[in-house]
Coordinates of C-alpha atoms and ligand atoms in Angstrom, one line a residue:
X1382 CA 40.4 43.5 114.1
X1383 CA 39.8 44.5 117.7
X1384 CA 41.0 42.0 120.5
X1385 CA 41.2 39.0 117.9
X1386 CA 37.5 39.3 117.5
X1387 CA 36.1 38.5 114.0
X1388 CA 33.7 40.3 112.4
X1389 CA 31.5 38.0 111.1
X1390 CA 29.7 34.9 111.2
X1391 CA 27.4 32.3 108.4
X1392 CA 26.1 29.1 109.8
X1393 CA 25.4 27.5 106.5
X1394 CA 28.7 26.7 104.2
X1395 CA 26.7 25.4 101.3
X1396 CA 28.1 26.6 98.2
X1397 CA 26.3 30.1 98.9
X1398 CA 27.4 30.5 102.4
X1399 CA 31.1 29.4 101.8
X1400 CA 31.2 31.9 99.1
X1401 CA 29.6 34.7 100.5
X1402 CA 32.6 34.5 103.5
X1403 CA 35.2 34.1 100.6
X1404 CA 34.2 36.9 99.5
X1405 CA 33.8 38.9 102.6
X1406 CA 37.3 38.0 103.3
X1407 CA 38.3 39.3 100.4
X1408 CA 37.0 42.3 101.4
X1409 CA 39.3 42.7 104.5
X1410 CA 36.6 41.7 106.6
X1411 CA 37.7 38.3 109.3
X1412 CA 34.9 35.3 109.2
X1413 CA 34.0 32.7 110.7
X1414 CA 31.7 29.4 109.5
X1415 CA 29.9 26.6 111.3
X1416 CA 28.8 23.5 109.4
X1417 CA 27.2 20.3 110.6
X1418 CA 29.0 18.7 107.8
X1419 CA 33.0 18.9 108.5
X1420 CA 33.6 18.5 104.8
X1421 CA 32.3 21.8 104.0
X1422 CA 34.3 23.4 106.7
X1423 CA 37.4 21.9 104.8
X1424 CA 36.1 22.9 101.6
X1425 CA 35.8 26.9 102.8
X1426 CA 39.4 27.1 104.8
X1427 CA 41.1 24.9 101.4
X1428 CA 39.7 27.7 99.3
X1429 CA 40.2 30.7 101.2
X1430 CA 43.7 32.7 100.6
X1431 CA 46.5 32.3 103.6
X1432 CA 46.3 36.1 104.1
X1433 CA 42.8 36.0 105.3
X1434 CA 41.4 35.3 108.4
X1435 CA 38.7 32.9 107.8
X1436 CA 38.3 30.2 110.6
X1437 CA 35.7 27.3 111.2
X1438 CA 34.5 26.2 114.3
X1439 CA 32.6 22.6 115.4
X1440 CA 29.7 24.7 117.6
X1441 CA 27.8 27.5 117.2
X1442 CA 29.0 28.5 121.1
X1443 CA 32.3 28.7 120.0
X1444 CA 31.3 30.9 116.9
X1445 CA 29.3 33.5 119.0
X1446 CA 32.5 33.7 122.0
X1447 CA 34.7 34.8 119.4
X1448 CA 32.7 37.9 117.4
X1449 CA 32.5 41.0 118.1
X1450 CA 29.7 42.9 119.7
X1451 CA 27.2 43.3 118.7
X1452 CA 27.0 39.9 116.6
X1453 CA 26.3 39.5 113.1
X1454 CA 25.5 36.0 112.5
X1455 CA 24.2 34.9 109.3
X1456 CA 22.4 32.1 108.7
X1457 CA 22.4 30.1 104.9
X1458 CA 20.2 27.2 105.5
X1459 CA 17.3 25.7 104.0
X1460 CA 13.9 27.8 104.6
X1461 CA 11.6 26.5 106.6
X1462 CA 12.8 24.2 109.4
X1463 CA 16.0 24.3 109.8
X1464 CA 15.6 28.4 110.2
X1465 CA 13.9 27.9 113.1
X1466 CA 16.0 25.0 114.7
X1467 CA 18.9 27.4 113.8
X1468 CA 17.8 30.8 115.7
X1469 CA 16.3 28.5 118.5
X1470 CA 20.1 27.0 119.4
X1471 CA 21.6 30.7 118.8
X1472 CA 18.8 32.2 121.2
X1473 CA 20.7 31.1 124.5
X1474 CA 24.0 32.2 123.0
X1475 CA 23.1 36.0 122.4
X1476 CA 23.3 38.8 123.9
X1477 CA 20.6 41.9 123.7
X1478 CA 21.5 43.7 120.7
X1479 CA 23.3 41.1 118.8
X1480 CA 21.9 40.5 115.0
X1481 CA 20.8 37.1 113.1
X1482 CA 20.5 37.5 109.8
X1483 CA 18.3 35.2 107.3
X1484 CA 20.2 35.3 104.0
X1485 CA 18.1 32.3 102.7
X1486 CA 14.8 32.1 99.9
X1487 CA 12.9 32.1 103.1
X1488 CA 8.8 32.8 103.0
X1489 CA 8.1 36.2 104.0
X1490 CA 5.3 35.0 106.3
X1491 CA 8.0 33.5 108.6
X1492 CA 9.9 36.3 108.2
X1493 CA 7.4 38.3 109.5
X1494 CA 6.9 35.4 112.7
X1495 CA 10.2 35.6 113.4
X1496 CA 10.5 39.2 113.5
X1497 CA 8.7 39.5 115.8
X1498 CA 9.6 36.7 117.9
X1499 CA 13.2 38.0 118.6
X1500 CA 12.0 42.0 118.6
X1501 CA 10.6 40.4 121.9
X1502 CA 14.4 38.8 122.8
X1503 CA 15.7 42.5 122.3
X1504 CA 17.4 41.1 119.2
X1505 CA 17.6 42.6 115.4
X1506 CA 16.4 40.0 113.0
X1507 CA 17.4 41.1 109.2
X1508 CA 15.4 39.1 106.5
X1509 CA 17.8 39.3 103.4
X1510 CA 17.4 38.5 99.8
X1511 CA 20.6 36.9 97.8
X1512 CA 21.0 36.7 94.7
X1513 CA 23.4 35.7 92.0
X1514 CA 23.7 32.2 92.1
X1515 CA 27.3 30.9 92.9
X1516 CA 29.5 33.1 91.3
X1517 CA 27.4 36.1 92.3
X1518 CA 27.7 35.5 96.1
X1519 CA 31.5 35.2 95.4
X1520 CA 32.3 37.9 93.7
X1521 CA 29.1 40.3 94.2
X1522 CA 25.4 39.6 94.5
X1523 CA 22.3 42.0 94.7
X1524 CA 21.7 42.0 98.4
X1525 CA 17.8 42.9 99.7
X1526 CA 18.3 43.2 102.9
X1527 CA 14.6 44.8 104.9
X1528 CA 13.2 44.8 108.6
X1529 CA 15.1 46.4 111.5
X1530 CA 16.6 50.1 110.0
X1531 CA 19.5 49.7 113.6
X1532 CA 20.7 46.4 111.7
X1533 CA 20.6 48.0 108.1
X1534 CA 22.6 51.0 109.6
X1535 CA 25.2 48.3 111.2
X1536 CA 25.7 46.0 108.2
X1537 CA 25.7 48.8 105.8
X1538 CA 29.1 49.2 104.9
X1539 CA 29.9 45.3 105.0
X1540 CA 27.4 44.5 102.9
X1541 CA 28.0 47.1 100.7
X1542 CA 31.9 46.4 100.0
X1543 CA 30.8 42.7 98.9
X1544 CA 27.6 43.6 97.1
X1545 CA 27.6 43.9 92.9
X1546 CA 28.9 47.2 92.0
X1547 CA 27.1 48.9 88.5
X1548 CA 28.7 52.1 87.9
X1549 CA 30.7 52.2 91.0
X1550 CA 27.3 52.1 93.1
X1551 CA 26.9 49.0 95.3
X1552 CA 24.1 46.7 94.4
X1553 CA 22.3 46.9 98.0
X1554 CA 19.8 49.0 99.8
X1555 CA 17.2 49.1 102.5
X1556 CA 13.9 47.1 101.2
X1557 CA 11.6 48.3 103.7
X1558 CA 9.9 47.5 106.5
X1559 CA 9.6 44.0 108.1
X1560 CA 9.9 41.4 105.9
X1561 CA 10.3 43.5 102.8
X1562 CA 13.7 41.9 102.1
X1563 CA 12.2 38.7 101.5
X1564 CA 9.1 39.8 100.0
X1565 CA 11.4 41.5 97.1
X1566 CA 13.5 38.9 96.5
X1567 CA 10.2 36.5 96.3
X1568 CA 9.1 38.6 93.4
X1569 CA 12.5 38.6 92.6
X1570 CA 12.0 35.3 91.7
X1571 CA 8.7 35.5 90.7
X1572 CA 10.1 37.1 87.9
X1573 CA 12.9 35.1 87.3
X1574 CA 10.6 32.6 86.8
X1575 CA 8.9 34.8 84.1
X1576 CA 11.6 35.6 82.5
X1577 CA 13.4 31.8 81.9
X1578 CA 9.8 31.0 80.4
X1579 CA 9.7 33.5 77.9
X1580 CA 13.0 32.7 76.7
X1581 CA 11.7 28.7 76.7
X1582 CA 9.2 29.8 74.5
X1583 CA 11.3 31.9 72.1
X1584 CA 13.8 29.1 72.2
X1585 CA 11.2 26.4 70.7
X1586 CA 9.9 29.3 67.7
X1587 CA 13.9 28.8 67.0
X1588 CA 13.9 25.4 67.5
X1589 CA 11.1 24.2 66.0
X1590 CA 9.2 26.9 64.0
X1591 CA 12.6 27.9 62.0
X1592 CA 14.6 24.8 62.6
X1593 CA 17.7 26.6 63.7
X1594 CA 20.5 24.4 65.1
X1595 CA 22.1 25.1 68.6
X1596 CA 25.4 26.6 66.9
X1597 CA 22.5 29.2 65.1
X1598 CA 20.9 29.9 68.5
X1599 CA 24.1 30.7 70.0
X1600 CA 24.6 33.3 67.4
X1601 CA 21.2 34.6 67.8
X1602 CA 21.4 35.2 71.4
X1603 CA 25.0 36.2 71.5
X1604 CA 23.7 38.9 69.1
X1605 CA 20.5 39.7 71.3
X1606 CA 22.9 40.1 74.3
X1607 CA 25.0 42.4 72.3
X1608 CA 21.5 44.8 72.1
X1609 CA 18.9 46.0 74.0
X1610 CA 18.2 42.7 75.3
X1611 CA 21.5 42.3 77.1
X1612 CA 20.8 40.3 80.4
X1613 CA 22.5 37.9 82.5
X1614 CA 20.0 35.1 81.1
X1615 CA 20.1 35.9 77.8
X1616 CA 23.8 35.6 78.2
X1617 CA 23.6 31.9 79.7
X1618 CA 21.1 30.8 77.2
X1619 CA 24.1 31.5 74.7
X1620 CA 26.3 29.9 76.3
X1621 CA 24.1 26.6 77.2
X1622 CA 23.9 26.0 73.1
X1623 CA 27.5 25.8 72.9
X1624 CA 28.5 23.4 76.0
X1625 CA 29.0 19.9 74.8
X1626 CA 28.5 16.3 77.1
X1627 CA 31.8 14.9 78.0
X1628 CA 29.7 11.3 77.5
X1629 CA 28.3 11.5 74.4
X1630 CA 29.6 14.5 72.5
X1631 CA 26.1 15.8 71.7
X1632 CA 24.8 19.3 73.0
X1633 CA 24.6 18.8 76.3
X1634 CA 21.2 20.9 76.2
X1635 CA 19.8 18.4 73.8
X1636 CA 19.8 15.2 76.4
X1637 CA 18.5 17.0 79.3
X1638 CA 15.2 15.7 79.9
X1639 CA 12.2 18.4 80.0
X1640 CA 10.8 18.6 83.2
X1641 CA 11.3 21.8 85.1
X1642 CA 12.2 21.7 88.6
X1643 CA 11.4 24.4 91.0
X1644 CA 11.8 25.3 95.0
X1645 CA 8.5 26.9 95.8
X1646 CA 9.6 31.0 95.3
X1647 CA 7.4 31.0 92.0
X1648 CA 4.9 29.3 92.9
X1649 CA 4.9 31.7 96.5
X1650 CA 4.8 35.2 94.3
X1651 CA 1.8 33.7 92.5
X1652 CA -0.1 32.7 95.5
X1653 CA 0.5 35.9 97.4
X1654 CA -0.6 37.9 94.0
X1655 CA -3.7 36.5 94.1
X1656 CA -4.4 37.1 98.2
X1657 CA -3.3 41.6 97.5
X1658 CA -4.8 41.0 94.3
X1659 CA -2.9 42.3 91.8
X1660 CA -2.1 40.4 88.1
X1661 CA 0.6 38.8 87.7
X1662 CA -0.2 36.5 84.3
X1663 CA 3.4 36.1 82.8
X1664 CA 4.8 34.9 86.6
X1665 CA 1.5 32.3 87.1
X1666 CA 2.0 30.7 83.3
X1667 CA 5.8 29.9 84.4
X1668 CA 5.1 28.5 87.5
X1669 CA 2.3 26.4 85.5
X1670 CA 4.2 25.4 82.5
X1671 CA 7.0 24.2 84.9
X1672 CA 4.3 22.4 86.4
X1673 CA 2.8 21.2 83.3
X1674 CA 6.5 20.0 82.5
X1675 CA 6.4 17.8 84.8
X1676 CA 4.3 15.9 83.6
X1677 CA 6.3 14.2 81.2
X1678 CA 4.6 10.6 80.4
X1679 CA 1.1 11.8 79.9
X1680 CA 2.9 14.6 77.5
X1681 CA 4.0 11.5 75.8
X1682 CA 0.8 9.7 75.4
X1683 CA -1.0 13.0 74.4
X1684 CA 1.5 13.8 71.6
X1685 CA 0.7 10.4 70.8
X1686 CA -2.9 10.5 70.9
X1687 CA -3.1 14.0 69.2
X1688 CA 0.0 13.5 66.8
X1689 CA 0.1 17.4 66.2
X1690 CA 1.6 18.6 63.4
X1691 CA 4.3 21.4 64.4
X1692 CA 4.6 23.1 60.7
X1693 CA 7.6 25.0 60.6
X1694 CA 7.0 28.8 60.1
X1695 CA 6.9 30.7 57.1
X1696 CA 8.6 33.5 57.2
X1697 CA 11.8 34.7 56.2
X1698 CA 14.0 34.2 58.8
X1699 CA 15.9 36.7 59.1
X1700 CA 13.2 39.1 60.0
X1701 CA 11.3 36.7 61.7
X1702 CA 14.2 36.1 64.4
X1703 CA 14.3 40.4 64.4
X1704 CA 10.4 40.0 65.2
X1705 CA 11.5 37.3 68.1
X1706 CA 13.7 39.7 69.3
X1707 CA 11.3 42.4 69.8
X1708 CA 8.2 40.2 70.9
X1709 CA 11.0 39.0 73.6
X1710 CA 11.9 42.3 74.9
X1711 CA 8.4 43.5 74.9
X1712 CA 7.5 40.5 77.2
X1713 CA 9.8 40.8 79.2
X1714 CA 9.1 44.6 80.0
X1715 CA 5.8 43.3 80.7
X1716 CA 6.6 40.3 83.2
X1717 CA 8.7 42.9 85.3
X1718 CA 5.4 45.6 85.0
X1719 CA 3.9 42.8 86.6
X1720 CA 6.1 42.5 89.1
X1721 CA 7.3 45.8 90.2
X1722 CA 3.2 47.1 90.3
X1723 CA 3.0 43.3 92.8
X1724 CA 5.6 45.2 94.9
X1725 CA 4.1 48.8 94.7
X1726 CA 0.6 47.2 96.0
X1727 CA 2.2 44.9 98.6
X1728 CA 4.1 47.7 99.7
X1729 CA 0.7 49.6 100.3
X1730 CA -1.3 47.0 101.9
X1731 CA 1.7 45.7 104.3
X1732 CA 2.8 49.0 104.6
X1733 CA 6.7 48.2 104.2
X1734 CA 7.5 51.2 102.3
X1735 CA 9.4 49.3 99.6
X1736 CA 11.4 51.9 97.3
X1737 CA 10.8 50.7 94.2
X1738 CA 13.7 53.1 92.7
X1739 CA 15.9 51.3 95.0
X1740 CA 14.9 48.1 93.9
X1741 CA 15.6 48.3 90.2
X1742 CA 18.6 49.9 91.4
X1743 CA 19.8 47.0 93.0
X1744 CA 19.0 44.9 90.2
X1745 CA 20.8 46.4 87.7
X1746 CA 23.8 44.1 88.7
X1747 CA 24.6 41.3 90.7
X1748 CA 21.1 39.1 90.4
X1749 CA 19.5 37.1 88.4
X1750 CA 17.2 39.3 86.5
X1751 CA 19.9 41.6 86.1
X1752 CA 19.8 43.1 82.5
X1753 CA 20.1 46.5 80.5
X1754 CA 16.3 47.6 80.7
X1755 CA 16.8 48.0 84.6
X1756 CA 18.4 51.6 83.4
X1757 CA 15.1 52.5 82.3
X1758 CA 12.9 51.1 85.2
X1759 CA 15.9 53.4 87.4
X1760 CA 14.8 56.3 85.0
X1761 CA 10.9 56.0 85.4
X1762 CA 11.0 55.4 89.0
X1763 CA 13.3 58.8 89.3
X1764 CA 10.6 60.8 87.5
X1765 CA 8.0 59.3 89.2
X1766 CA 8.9 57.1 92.4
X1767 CA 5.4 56.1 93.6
X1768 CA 4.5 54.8 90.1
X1769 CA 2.2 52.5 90.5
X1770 CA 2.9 49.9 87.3
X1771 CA 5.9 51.3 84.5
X1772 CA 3.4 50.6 81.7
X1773 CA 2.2 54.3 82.4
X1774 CA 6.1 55.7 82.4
X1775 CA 5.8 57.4 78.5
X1776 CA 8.9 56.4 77.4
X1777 CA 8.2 52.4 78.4
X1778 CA 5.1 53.4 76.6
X1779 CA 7.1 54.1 73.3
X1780 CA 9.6 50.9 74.0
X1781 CA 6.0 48.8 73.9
X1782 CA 4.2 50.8 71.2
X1783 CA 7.3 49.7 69.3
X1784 CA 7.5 46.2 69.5
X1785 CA 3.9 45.2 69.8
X1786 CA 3.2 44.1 66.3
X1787 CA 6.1 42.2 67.0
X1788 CA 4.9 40.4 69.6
X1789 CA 1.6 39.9 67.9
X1790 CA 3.2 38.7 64.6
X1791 CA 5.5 35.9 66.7
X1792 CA 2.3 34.8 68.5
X1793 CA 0.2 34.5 65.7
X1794 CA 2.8 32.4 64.1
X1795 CA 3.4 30.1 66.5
X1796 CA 0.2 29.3 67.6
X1797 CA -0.4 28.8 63.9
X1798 CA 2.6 26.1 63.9
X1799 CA 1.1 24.2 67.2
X1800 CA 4.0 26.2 69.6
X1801 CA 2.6 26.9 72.9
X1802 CA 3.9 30.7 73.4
X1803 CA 1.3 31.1 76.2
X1804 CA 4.1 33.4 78.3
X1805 CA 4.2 35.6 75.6
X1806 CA 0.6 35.6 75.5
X1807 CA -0.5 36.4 78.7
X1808 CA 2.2 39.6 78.6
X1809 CA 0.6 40.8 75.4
X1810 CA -3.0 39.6 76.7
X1811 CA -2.2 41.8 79.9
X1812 CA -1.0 44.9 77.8
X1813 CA -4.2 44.8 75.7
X1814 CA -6.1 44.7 79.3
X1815 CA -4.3 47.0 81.0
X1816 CA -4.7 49.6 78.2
X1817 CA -8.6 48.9 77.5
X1818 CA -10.4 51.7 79.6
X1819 CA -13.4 49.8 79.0
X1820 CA -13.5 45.9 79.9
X1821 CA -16.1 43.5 79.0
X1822 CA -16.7 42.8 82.8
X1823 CA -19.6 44.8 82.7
X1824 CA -21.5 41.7 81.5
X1825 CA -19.7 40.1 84.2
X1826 CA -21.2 42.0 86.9
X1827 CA -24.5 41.8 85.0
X1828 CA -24.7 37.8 85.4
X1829 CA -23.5 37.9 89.2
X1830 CA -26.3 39.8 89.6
X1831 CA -28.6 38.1 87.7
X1832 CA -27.9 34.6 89.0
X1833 CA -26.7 36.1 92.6
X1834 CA -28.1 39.1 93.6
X1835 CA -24.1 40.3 93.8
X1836 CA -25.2 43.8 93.0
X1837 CA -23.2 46.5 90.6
X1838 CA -21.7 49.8 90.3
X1839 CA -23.1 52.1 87.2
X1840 CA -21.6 54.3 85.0
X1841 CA -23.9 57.3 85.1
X1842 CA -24.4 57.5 88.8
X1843 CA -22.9 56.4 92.1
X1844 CA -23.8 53.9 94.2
X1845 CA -24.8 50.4 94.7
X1846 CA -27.1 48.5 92.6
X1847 CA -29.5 45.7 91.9
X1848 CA -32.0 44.6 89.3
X1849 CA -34.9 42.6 89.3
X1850 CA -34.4 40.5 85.9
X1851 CA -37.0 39.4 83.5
Ligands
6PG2460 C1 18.9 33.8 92.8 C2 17.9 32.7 92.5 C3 18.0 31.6 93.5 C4 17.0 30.5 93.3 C5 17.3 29.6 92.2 C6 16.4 28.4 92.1 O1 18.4 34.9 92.8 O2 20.1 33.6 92.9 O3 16.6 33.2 92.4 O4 17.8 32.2 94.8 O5 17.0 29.7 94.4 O6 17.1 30.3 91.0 O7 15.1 28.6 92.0 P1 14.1 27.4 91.5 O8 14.8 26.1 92.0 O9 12.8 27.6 92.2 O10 14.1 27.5 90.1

């Protein structure tokens, strides 16, 4: 370290931030944090190693006398508010050059605002996807950093010593353009939220349809994470059916109450899908179902009113849970399909360049969707890198061709036993779309015509048309 100057700054020591330094320390790199709250200053210096130079400070002034030039100061806050507040205290501090850094869930929209905004106070503003939860920001997350390429080219090599590493190769690249770092990470989310559904829904076929205990379902997904399904939520979900309540000695997951909370990313990826457009079913049934979750005392009253009968399924279940499986993985290719053709088009219309093969690069470790089938996206998006949705890779195309009747049988099944699956539905509703070269809409455009003069397109001749009906 040059003239006792540290390297780097996070204003933010939430769990994330304080992490995040811990880990940069670790690194060899010498930090500093700022706090409002005291407390978590203590908490970061108490847990940080006497060898490293990490240091807290009570004012942001004091933070940005002691980096070095040009600054990188990173900001872990709640998006929204306090992002603003934040860069509008540093803004008197810096100096032409210096770089803020938004390493928060933040909505690309004011990414894009505040871009701007400080390109116009000569100052690099990086919008940055982080993900891995807790652990991963200690010990390596995927990091989507986008927006200014000087910045990238600055806080390359420090981002990419703390990053995830799969294969020896750091799990962090340049997004894109703008506020392609957040925009990924949205989707990110997006499909996050896709995924957790999916596995809800699986989880209540075992649950409910077979009547397997939470000691079976740990077996069952220990097993699926030991296969092609191995992902980092798989892996929890095995490890959530083992973990006991100190209070009561019961399954900890059996007392949590059902109702889904959620911060807004989900709900964000859906919105924005439908202003490209592009379909994104699997991602708007999770954010709905979490929605519909919460709804807990009229779900009461209905079950009530309705008294369905949930008949168990009749199947043997063995090959029923292999059928699950399959069904699972099949959905699950599709939620991402959904996602990664959202990023290709978003890409297009904000023109942020996105490198998809990057992206499912960086995923591959580190994040939350990280799993095993990221290997294959990577493959697909090195034969073709402008692919516009991974259905059309052929060897996704086998994978699917596969493990369709499986996800037909389990849906069939379920809906049969009064299970809603409807995440596994719209996946295999979207495949059956998305590979029908000739939708009903035809009739569609025939009505809007009809009852609104809203014209059509023919199939035996261009042009624009429109029909006086009898
Ligand atoms: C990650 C996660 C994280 C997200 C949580 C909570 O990549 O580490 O996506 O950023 O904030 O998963 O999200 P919800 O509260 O909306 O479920």
């Amino acid at each position: 370290m040059s003239n006792n100057l540290f390297h780097f700054g996070m204003i933010g020591l939430g769990t994330m931030g304080r992490n995040l330094l811990l880990n940069l320390a670790d690194n060899g790199f010498s930090v500093i944090g700022f706090d409002k709250d005291e407390q978590k200053g203590s908490a970061l210096l108490n847990e940080s190693a006497p060898q490293h130079k990490v240091k807290t400070v009570s004012s942001l002034s004091e933070m940005v006398l002691q980096l070095e030039q040009p600054r990188k100061i990173m900001m872990l806050v709640p998006a929204g508010r306090p992002v603003d507040d934040v860069i509008d205290s540093l803004l008197p501090l810096l100096q032409p050059g210096d770089i803020i850094i938004d390493g928060g869930n933040s909505f690309f929209v004011d990414t894009l605002r505040r871009t701007t905004f400080l390109q116009s106070k000569q100052l690099h503003f990086v919008g940055m996807g982080v993900s891995g939860g807790e652990k991963g920001a200690r010990f390596g997350p995927s990091i989507m950093p986008g927006g200014d390429v000087a910045a990238w080219k600055n806080l390359q090599p420090l981002l990419e010593a703390v990053s995830a590493k799969v294969n020896g190769e750091p799990c962090v690249a340049y997004m894109g353009k703008d506020a392609a770092g957040h925009y990924v990470k949205m989707v990110h989310n997006g499909i996050e939220y896709a995924i957790m559904q999916l596995i809800s829904e699986v989880y209540d076929v075992l649950r409910t349809g077979l009547g397997l205990n939470n000691a079976e379902m740990h077996q069952v997904f220990t097993q699926w994470n030991e296969g092609e399904l191995k992902s980092f939520l798989i892996e929890i979900s095995a490890q959530i059916f083992l973990q006991k309540d100190p209070d009561t000695g019961k399954n900890l997951v059996d007392i949590i109450l059902d109702k889904a909370g959620s911060k807004g990313t989900g709900k964000w990826t859906s919105q924005e899908a439908m202003n490209l457009p592009i379909s994104i079913p699997t991602i708007d049934i999770a954010v709905a179902f979490r929605d519909i979750s919460v709804y807990k005392d009229e779900r009461v009253a209905a079950e009530a009113l309705y008294q369905p009968k949930r008949t168990p399924i009749a199947a043997n279940k063995a090959t029923f849970i292999a059928h699950l499986g399959n069904a699972l993985q099949a959905a699950i290719i599709i939620c991402y399909a959904q996602g990664l053709a959202m990023l290709h088009k978003a890409s297009s219309v904000y023109n942020m360049n996105i490198p998809l093969k990057n992206v499912v690069k960086i995923w591959r470790g580190g994040c939350i969707i990280r799993s095993l089938l990221l290997e294959d996206f990577y493959t697909a998006y090195q034969n073709n890198p402008d692919l516009a949705n991974i259905l059309l890779d052929p060897q996704l195309a086998k994978q699917l061709q596969i493990k369709e009747l499986a996800l037909r049988t389990v849906i069939v099944q379920a809906i049969q036993s009064k299970i809603a699956v409807t995440g596994l539905m719209s996946a295999l509703g979207y495949l059956d779309a998305y590979t029908d070269a000739n939708m009903p809409v035809n009739l569609i455009q025939a009505q809007r015509d009809l009852f609104g003069a809203h014209t059509y397109q023919r199939i035996d001749k261009p042009g624009i048309f429109h029909t006086q009906w009898d």
